mmCIF file of N, CA and C in Angstrom:
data_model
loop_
_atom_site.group_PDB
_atom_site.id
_atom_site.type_symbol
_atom_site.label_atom_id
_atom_site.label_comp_id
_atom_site.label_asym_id
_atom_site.label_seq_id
_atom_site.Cartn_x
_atom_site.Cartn_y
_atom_site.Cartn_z
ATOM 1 N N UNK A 1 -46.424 11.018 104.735
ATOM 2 C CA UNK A 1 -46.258 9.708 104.146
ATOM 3 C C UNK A 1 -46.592 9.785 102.662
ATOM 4 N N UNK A 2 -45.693 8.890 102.127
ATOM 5 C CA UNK A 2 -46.064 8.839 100.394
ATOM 6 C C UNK A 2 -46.839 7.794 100.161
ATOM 7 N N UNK A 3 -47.226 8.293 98.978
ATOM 8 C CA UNK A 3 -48.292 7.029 98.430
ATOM 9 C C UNK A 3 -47.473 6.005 97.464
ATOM 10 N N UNK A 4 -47.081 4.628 97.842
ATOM 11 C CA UNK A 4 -46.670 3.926 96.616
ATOM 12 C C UNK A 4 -46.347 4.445 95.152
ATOM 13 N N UNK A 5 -47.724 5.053 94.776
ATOM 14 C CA UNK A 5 -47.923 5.110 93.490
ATOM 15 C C UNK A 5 -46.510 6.328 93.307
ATOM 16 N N UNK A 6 -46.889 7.551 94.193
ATOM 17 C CA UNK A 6 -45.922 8.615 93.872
ATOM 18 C C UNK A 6 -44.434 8.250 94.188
ATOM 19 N N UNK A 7 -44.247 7.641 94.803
ATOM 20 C CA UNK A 7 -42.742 6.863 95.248
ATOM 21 C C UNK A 7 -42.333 6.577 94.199
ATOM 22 N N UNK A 8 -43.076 5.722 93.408
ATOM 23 C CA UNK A 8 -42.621 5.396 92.035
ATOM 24 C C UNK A 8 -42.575 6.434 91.038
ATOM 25 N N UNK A 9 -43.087 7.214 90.913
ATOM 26 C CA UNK A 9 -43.031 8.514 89.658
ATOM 27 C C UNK A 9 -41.809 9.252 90.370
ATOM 28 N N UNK A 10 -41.459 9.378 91.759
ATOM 29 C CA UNK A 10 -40.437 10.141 92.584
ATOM 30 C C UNK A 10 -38.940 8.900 92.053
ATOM 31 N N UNK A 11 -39.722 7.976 91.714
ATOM 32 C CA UNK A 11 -38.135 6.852 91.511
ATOM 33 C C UNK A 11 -37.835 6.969 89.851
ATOM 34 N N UNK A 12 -38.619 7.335 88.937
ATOM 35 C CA UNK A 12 -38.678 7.128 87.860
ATOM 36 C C UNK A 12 -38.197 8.793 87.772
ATOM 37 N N UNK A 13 -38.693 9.911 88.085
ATOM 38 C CA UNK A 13 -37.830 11.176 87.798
ATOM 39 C C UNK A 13 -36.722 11.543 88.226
ATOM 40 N N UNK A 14 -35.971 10.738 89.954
ATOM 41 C CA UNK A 14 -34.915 10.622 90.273
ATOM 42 C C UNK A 14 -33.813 9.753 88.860
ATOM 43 N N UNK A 15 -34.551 9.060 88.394
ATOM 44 C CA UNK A 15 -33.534 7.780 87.825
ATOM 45 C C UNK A 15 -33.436 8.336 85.892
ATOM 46 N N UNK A 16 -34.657 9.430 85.914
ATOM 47 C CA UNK A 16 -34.479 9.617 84.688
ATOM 48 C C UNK A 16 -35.192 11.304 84.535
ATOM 49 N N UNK A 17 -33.972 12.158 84.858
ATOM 50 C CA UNK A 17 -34.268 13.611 85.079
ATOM 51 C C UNK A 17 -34.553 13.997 83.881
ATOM 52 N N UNK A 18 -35.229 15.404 83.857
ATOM 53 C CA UNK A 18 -35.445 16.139 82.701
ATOM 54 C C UNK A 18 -35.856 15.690 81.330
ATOM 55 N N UNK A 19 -37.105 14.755 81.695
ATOM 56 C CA UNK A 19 -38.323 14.520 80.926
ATOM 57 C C UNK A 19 -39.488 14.913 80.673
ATOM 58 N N UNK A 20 -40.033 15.811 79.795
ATOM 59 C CA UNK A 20 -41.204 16.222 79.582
ATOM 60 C C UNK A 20 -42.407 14.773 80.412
ATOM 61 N N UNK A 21 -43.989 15.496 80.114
ATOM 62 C CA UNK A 21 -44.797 14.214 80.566
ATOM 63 C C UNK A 21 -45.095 13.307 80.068
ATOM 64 N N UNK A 22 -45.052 13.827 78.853
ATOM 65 C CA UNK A 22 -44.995 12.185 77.640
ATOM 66 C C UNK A 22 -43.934 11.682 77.688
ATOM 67 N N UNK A 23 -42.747 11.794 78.187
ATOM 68 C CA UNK A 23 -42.027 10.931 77.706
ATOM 69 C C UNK A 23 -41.949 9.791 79.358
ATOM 70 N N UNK A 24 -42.545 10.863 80.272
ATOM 71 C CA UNK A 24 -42.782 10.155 81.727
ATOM 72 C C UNK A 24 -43.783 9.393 81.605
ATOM 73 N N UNK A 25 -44.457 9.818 80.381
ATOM 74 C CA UNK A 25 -46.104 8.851 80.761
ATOM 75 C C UNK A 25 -45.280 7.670 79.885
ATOM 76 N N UNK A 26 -44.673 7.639 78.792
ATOM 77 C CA UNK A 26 -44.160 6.312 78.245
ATOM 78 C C UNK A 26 -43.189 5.384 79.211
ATOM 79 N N UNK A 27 -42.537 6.125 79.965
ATOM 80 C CA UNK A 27 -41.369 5.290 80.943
ATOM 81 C C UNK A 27 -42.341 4.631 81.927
ATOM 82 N N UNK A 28 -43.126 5.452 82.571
ATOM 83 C CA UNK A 28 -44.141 4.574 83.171
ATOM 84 C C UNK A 28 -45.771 3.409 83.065
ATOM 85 N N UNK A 29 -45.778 3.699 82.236
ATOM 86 C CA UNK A 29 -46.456 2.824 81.554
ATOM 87 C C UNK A 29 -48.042 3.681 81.693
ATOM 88 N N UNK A 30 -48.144 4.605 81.866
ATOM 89 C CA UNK A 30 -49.715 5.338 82.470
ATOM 90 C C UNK A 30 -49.805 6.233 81.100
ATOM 91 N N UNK A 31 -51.227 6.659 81.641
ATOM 92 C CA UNK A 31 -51.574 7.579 80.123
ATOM 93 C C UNK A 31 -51.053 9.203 80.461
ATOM 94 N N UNK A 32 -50.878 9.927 79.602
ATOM 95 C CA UNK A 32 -50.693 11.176 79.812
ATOM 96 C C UNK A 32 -51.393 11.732 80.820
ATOM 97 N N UNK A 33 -52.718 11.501 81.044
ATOM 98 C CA UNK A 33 -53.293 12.457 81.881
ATOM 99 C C UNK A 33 -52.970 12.016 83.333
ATOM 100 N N UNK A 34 -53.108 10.757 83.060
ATOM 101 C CA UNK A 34 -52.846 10.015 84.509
ATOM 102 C C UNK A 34 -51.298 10.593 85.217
ATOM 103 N N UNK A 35 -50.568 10.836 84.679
ATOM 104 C CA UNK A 35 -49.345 11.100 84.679
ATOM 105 C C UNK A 35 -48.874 12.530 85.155
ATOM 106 N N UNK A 36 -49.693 13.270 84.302
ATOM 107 C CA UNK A 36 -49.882 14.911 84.906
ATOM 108 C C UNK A 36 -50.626 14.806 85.940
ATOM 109 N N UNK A 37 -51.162 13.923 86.364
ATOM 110 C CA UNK A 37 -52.486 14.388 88.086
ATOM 111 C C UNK A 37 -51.502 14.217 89.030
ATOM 112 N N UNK A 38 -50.399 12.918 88.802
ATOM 113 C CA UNK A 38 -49.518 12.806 89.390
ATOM 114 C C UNK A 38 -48.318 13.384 89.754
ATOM 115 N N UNK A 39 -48.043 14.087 88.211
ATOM 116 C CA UNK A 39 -46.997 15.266 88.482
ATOM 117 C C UNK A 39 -47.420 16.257 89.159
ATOM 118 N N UNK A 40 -48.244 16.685 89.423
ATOM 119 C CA UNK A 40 -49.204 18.025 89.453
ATOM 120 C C UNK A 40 -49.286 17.707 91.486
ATOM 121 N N UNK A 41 -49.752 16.715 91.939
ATOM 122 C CA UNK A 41 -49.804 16.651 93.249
ATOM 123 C C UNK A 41 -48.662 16.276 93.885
ATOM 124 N N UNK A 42 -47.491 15.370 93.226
ATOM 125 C CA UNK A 42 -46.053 15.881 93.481
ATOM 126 C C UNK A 42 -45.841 17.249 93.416
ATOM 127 N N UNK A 43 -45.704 18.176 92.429
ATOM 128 C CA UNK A 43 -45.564 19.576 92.783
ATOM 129 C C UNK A 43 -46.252 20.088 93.703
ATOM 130 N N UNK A 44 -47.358 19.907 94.065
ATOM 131 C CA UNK A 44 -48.321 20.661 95.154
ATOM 132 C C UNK A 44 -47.334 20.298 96.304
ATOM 133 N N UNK A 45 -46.923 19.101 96.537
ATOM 134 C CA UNK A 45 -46.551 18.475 97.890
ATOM 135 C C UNK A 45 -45.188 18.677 97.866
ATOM 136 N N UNK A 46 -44.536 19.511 96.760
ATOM 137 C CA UNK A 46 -43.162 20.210 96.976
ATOM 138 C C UNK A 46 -42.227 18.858 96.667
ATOM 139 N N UNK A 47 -42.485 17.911 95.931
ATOM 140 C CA UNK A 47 -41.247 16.868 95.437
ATOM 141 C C UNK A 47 -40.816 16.810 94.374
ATOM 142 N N UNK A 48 -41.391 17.519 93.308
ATOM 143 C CA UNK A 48 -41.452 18.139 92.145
ATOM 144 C C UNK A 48 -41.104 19.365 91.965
ATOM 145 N N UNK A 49 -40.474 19.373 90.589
ATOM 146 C CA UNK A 49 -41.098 21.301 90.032
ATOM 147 C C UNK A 49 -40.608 21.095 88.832
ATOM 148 N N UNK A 50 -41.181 21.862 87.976
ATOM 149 C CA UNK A 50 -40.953 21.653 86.204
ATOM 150 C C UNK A 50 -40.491 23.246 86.227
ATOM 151 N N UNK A 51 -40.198 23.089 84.952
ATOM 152 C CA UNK A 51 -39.190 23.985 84.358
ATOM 153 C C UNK A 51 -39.168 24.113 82.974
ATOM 154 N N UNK A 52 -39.250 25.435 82.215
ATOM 155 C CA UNK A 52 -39.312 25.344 80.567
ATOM 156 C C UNK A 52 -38.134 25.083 80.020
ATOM 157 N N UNK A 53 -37.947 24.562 79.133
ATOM 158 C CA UNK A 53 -36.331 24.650 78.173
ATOM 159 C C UNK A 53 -36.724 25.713 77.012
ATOM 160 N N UNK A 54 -35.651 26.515 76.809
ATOM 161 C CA UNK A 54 -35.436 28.153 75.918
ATOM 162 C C UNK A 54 -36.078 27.466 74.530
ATOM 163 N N UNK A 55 -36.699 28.316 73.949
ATOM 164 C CA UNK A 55 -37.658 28.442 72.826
ATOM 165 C C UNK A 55 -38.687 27.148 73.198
ATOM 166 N N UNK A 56 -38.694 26.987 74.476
ATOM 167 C CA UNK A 56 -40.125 25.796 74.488
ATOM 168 C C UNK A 56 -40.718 26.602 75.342
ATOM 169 N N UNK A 57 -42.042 27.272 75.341
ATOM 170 C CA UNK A 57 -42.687 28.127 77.063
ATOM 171 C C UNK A 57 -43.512 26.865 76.994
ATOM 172 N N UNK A 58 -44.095 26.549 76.329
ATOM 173 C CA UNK A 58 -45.329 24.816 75.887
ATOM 174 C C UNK A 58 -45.140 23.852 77.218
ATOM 175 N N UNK A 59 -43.991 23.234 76.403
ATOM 176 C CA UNK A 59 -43.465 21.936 77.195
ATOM 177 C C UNK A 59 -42.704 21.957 78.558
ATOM 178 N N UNK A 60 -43.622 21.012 79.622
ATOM 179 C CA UNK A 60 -42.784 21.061 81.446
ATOM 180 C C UNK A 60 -41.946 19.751 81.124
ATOM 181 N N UNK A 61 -41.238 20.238 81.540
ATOM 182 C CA UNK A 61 -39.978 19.318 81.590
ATOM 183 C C UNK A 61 -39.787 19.222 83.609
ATOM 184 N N UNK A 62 -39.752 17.883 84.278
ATOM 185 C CA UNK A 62 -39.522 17.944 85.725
ATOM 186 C C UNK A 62 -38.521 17.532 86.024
ATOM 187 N N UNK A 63 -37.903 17.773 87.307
ATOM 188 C CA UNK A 63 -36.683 17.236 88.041
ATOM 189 C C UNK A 63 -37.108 17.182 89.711
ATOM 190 N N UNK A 64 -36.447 16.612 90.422
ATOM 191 C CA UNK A 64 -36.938 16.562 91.857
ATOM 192 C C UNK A 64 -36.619 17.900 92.568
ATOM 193 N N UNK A 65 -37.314 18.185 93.482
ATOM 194 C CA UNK A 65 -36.667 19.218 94.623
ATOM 195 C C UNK A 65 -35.795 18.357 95.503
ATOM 196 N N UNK A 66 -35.336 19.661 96.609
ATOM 197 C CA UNK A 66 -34.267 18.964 97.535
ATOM 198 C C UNK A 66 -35.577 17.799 98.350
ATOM 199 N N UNK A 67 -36.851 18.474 98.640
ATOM 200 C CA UNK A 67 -37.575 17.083 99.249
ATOM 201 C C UNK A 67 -37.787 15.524 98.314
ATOM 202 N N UNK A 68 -37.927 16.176 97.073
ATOM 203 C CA UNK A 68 -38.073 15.150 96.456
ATOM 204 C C UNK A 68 -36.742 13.805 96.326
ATOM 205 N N UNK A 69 -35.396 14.760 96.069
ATOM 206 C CA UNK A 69 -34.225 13.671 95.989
ATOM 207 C C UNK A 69 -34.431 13.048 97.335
ATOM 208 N N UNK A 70 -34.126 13.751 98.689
ATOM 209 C CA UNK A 70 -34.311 12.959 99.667
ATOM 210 C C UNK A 70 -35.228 11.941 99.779
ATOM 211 N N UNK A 71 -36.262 11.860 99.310
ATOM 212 C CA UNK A 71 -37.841 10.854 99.143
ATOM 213 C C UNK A 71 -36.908 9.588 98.310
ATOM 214 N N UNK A 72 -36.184 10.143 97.115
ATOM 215 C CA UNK A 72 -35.667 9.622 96.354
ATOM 216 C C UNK A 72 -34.899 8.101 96.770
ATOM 217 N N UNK A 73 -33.825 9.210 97.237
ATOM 218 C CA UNK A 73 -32.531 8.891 98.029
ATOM 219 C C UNK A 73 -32.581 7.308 99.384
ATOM 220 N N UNK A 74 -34.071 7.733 99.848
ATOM 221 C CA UNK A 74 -34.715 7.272 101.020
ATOM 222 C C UNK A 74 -35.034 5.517 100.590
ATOM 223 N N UNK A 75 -36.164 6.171 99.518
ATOM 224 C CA UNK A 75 -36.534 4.828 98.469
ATOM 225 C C UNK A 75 -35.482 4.084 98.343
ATOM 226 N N UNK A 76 -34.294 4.600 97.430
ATOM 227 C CA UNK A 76 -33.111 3.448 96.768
ATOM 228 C C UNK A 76 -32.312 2.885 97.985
ATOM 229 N N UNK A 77 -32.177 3.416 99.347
ATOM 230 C CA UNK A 77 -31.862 2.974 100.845
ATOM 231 C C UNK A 77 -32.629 1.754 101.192
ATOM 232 N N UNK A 78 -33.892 2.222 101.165
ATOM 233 C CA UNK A 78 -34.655 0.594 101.483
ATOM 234 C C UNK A 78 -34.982 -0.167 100.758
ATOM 235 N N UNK A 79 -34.850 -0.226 99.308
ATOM 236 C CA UNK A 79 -34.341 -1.481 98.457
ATOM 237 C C UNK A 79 -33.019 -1.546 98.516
ATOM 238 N N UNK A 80 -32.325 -1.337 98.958
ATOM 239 C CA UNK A 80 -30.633 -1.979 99.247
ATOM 240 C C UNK A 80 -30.437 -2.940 100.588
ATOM 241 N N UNK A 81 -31.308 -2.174 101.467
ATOM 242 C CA UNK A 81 -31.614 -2.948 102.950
ATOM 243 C C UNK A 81 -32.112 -4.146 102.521
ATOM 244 N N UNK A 82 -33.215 -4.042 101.757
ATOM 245 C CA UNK A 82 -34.309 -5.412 101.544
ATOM 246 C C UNK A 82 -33.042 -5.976 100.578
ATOM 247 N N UNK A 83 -32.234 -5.822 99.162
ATOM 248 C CA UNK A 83 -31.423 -6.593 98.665
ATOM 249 C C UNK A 83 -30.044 -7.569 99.676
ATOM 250 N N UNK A 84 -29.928 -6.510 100.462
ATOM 251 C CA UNK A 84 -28.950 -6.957 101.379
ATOM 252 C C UNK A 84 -29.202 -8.561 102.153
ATOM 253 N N UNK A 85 -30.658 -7.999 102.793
ATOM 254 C CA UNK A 85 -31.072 -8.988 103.552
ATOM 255 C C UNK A 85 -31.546 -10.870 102.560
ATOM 256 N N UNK A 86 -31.663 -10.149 101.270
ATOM 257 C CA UNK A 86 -31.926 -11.560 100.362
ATOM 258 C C UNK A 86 -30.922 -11.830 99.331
ATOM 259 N N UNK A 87 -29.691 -11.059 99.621
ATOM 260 C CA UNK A 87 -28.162 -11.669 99.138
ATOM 261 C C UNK A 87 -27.471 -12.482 100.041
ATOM 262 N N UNK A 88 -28.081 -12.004 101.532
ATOM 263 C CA UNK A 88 -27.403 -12.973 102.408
ATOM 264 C C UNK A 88 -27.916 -14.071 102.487
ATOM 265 N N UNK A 89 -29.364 -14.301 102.190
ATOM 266 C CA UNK A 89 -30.031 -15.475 102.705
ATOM 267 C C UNK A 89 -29.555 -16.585 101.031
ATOM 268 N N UNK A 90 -29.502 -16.282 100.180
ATOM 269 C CA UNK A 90 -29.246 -16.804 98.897
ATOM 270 C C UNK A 90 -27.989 -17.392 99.125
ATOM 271 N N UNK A 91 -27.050 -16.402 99.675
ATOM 272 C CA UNK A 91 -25.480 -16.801 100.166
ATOM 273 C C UNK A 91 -25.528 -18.185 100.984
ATOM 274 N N UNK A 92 -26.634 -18.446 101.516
ATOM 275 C CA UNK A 92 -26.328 -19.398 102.312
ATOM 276 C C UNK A 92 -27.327 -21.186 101.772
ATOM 277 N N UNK A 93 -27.736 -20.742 100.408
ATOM 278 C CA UNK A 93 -28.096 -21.910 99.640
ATOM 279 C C UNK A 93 -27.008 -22.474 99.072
ATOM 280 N N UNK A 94 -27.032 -23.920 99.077
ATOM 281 C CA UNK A 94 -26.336 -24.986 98.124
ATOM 282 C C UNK A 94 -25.978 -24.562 96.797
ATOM 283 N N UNK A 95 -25.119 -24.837 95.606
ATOM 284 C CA UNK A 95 -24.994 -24.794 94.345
ATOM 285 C C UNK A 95 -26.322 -25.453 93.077
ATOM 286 N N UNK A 96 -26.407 -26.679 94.191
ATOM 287 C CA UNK A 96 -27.374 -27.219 93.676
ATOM 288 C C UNK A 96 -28.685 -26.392 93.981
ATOM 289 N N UNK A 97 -29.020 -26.356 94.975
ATOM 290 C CA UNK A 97 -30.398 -25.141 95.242
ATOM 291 C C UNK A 97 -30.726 -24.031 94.465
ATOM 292 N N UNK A 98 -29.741 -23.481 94.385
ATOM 293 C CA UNK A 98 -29.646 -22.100 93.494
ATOM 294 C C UNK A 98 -29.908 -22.368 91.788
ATOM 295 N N UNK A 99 -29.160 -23.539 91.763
ATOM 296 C CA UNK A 99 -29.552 -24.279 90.037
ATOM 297 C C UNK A 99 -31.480 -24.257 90.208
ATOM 298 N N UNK A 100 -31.426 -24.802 90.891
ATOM 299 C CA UNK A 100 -33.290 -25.206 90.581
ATOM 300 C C UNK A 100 -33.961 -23.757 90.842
ATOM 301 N N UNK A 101 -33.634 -23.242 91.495
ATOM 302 C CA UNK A 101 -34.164 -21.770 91.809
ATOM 303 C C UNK A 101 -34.539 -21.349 90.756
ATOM 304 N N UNK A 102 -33.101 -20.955 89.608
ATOM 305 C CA UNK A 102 -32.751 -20.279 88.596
ATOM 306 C C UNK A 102 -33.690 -21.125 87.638
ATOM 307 N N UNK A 103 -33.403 -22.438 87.272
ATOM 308 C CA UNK A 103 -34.274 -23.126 86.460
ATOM 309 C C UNK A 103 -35.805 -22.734 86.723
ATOM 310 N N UNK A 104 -36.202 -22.323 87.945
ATOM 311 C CA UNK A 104 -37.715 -22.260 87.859
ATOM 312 C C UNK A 104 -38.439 -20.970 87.523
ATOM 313 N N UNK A 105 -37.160 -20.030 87.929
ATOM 314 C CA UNK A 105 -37.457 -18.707 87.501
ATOM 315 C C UNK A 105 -37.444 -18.711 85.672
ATOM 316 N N UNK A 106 -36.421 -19.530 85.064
ATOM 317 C CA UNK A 106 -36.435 -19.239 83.889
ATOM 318 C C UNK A 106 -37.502 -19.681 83.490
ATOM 319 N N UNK A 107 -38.073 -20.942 83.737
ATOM 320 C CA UNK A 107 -39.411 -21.769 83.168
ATOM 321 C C UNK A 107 -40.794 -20.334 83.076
ATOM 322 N N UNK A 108 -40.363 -19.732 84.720
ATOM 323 C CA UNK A 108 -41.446 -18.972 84.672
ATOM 324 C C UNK A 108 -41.855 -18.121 83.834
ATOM 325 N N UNK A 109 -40.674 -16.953 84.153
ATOM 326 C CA UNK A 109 -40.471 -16.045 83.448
ATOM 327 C C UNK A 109 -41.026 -16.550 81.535
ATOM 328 N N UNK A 110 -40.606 -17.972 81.200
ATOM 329 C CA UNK A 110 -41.091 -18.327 79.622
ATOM 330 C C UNK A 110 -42.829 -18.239 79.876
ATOM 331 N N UNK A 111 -43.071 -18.983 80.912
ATOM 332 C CA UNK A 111 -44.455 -19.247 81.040
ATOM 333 C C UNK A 111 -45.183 -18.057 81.043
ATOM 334 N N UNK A 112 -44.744 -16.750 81.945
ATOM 335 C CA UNK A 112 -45.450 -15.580 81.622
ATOM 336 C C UNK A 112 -45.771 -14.393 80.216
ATOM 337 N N UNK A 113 -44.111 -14.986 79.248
ATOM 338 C CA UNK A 113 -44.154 -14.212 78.468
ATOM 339 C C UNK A 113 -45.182 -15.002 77.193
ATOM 340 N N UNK A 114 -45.156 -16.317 77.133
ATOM 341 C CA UNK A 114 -45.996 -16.752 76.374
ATOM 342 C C UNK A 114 -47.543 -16.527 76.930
ATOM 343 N N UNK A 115 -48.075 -16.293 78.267
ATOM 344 C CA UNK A 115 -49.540 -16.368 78.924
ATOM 345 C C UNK A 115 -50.070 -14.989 77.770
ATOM 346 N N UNK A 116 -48.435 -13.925 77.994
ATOM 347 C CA UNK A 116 -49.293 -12.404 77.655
ATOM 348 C C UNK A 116 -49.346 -12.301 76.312
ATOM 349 N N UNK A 117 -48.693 -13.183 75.525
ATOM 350 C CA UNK A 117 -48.491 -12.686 73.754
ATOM 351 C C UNK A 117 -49.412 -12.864 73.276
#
């Protein structure tokens, strides 16, 4: 079983291959180190593996293994299931319903970006 946390670093190197760790620690929002403990026990657990690029021996650059795409693969399956199941239920709201929906999400969405500035 995976841990949340690595699901997500397994969704973020599926969706954006052949990134050194800084540029993984910026896509994910974590600090460098935090980022390598994570790469580092993905590789242990074989969902990972880095690789040098010619005149770099320095810099790991990662991509998934065949376990890792499958982990991958698995993930983007059951957010399509879960989208599926809440495109249908949306499908079956009013015009009008869906207006206020949208209106409340937008209010929100303002309300959160002003809470954090």
């Amino acid at each position: 079983k995976i841990l949340l946390s690595n699901i997500h670093m397994i969704e973020f190197i599926g969706a954006n291959p052949d990134h050194n760790t800084t540029e993984l620690a910026e896509i994910v929002g974590l600090t460098k180190g935090t980022t390598s403990k994570r790469l580092a026990r993905l590789e242990k657990e074989e969902y990972v593996e880095y690789y040098h690029v010619e005149k770099n021996t320095k810099e790991k650059f990662y991509k998934l293994t065949d376990k890792g795409n499958r982990a991958f693969l698995g993930h983007y399956q059951f957010h399509e299931e879960k989208s599926k199941k809440l495109h249908a239920e949306i499908k079956e709201y009013s015009e009008g319903e869906k207006e206020v929906i949208v209106d409340f999400l937008e209010k929100y969405i303002d309300h959160l970006k002003n809470a954090y500035e």
